[in-house]
């Protein structure tokens, strides 16, 4: 059986982030990693956006960035100066090209394409079965999606589903300096729904219709919402759809195991998708950076959780409130952006605020509704067992 120091199962966003971050450590220690994915990655299958204060190691792959964001709803219409943050966009094709370049021709990284059928851990070793062949490692890092049995009697489950069109307009229609984080000027019938708009030039933008609800919508609903917004709100009737992006991101407070002896889970499979927003990219970066820091310090990749447990309670409470319908997402997010500065909101959504800062934010929100949601969530927990 072939043995590696480490196996990275899944070479998407988190697997590649970890592999690139590990390179200096691997070179210094002459250790070897097997990086395995089903397919080579080159295409533009995703656009990752996130906010950040300081450039990180993938800064050269950033395609566009904005210092100003707008937020619109029937309650407020606001332009946000997000200093000291910047809102950044990375196209997956640039990320894959950059990471391919960093990882290729490197004795420390062996790349393999195949189907990871199974991972297990035994006697302080990890084992990964790829197309019927078993490989062993001191540790395996996996971002292979895990199937988790839902427990609706205990946890909240919503989906963030979206369709985005990269459009080109005949006449200048966008302000390339200001992206739209949320524009609720779209029907709220299907659930919390908003338009997210990333202007790339005065004539080119990604316009995305996003819904938080229990189920995806029929395909024609996304088309209708996008056409209506582009014509009624953007006043564009002559445009070309150059690319389409669709996606579904689970939003839940169901805990996800982050480590099982010698298997460490990464990315969405490790629960690094923020339950209440779906943002994952920055959490992946923080997690993989923390693993490598620990490796450099102690030679061991095991780390405690990167986010305090209380943030899971906040995410679950918000999901509970959204699912209950007692308050619309439009009202909740409008109040949050109207009464708090963007720096505090981003820090809070990054799970980085102190308890005092969190209390200051809660003071500005619909306290009664949030307390009811928190009590209902606690009641659900008391009525059910933690174990299945
Ligand atoms: C369309 C879309 C847009 C998104 N946009 C954003 C965004 O703007 N900002 C943000 O923060 N988050 C975003 N997300 C959420 C999240 O950042 C991404 O899903 C991110 O790619 C998660 O990284 P990952 O490593 O967990 O998964 P992936 O990047 O999906 O990597 C998993 C890898 O495992 C491989 N794999 C799966 N099964 C097997 C198998 N059996 N054997 C071998 N290999 C296998 C896959 O081929 C894939 O390469 C988006 C998600 C989607 C779907």
Coordinates of N, CA and C in Angstrom, one line a residue, residues 8 50 96 223 234 237 252 257 262 272 367 381:
X8 N -4.8 14.8 0.5 CA -5.9 15.9 0.4 C -6.9 15.3 -0.6
X50 N -16.1 37.7 -1.4 CA -15.9 37.8 0.0 C -15.3 39.2 0.4
X96 N -8.0 28.3 -10.2 CA -7.5 26.9 -10.6 C -6.2 27.1 -11.4
X223 N -35.6 33.0 -14.3 CA -35.5 33.7 -15.6 C -36.4 35.0 -15.5
X234 N -33.1 48.2 -13.7 CA -31.9 48.7 -14.4 C -32.2 49.5 -15.7
X237 N -33.2 47.3 -21.8 CA -34.0 46.4 -22.7 C -33.2 45.7 -23.8
X252 N -27.7 26.0 7.3 CA -28.2 25.2 8.4 C -27.4 25.4 9.7
X257 N -19.2 17.4 11.7 CA -18.0 17.0 12.4 C -16.8 17.5 11.6
X262 N -7.8 10.7 12.4 CA -6.8 11.2 11.4 C -7.4 11.8 10.2
X272 N -17.7 24.7 7.0 CA -17.2 26.0 7.0 C -18.0 27.0 6.2
X367 N -35.5 42.9 18.9 CA -35.1 42.1 20.0 C -36.2 41.0 20.3
X381 N -34.4 22.0 21.0 CA -33.2 21.3 21.4 C -33.6 20.4 22.7

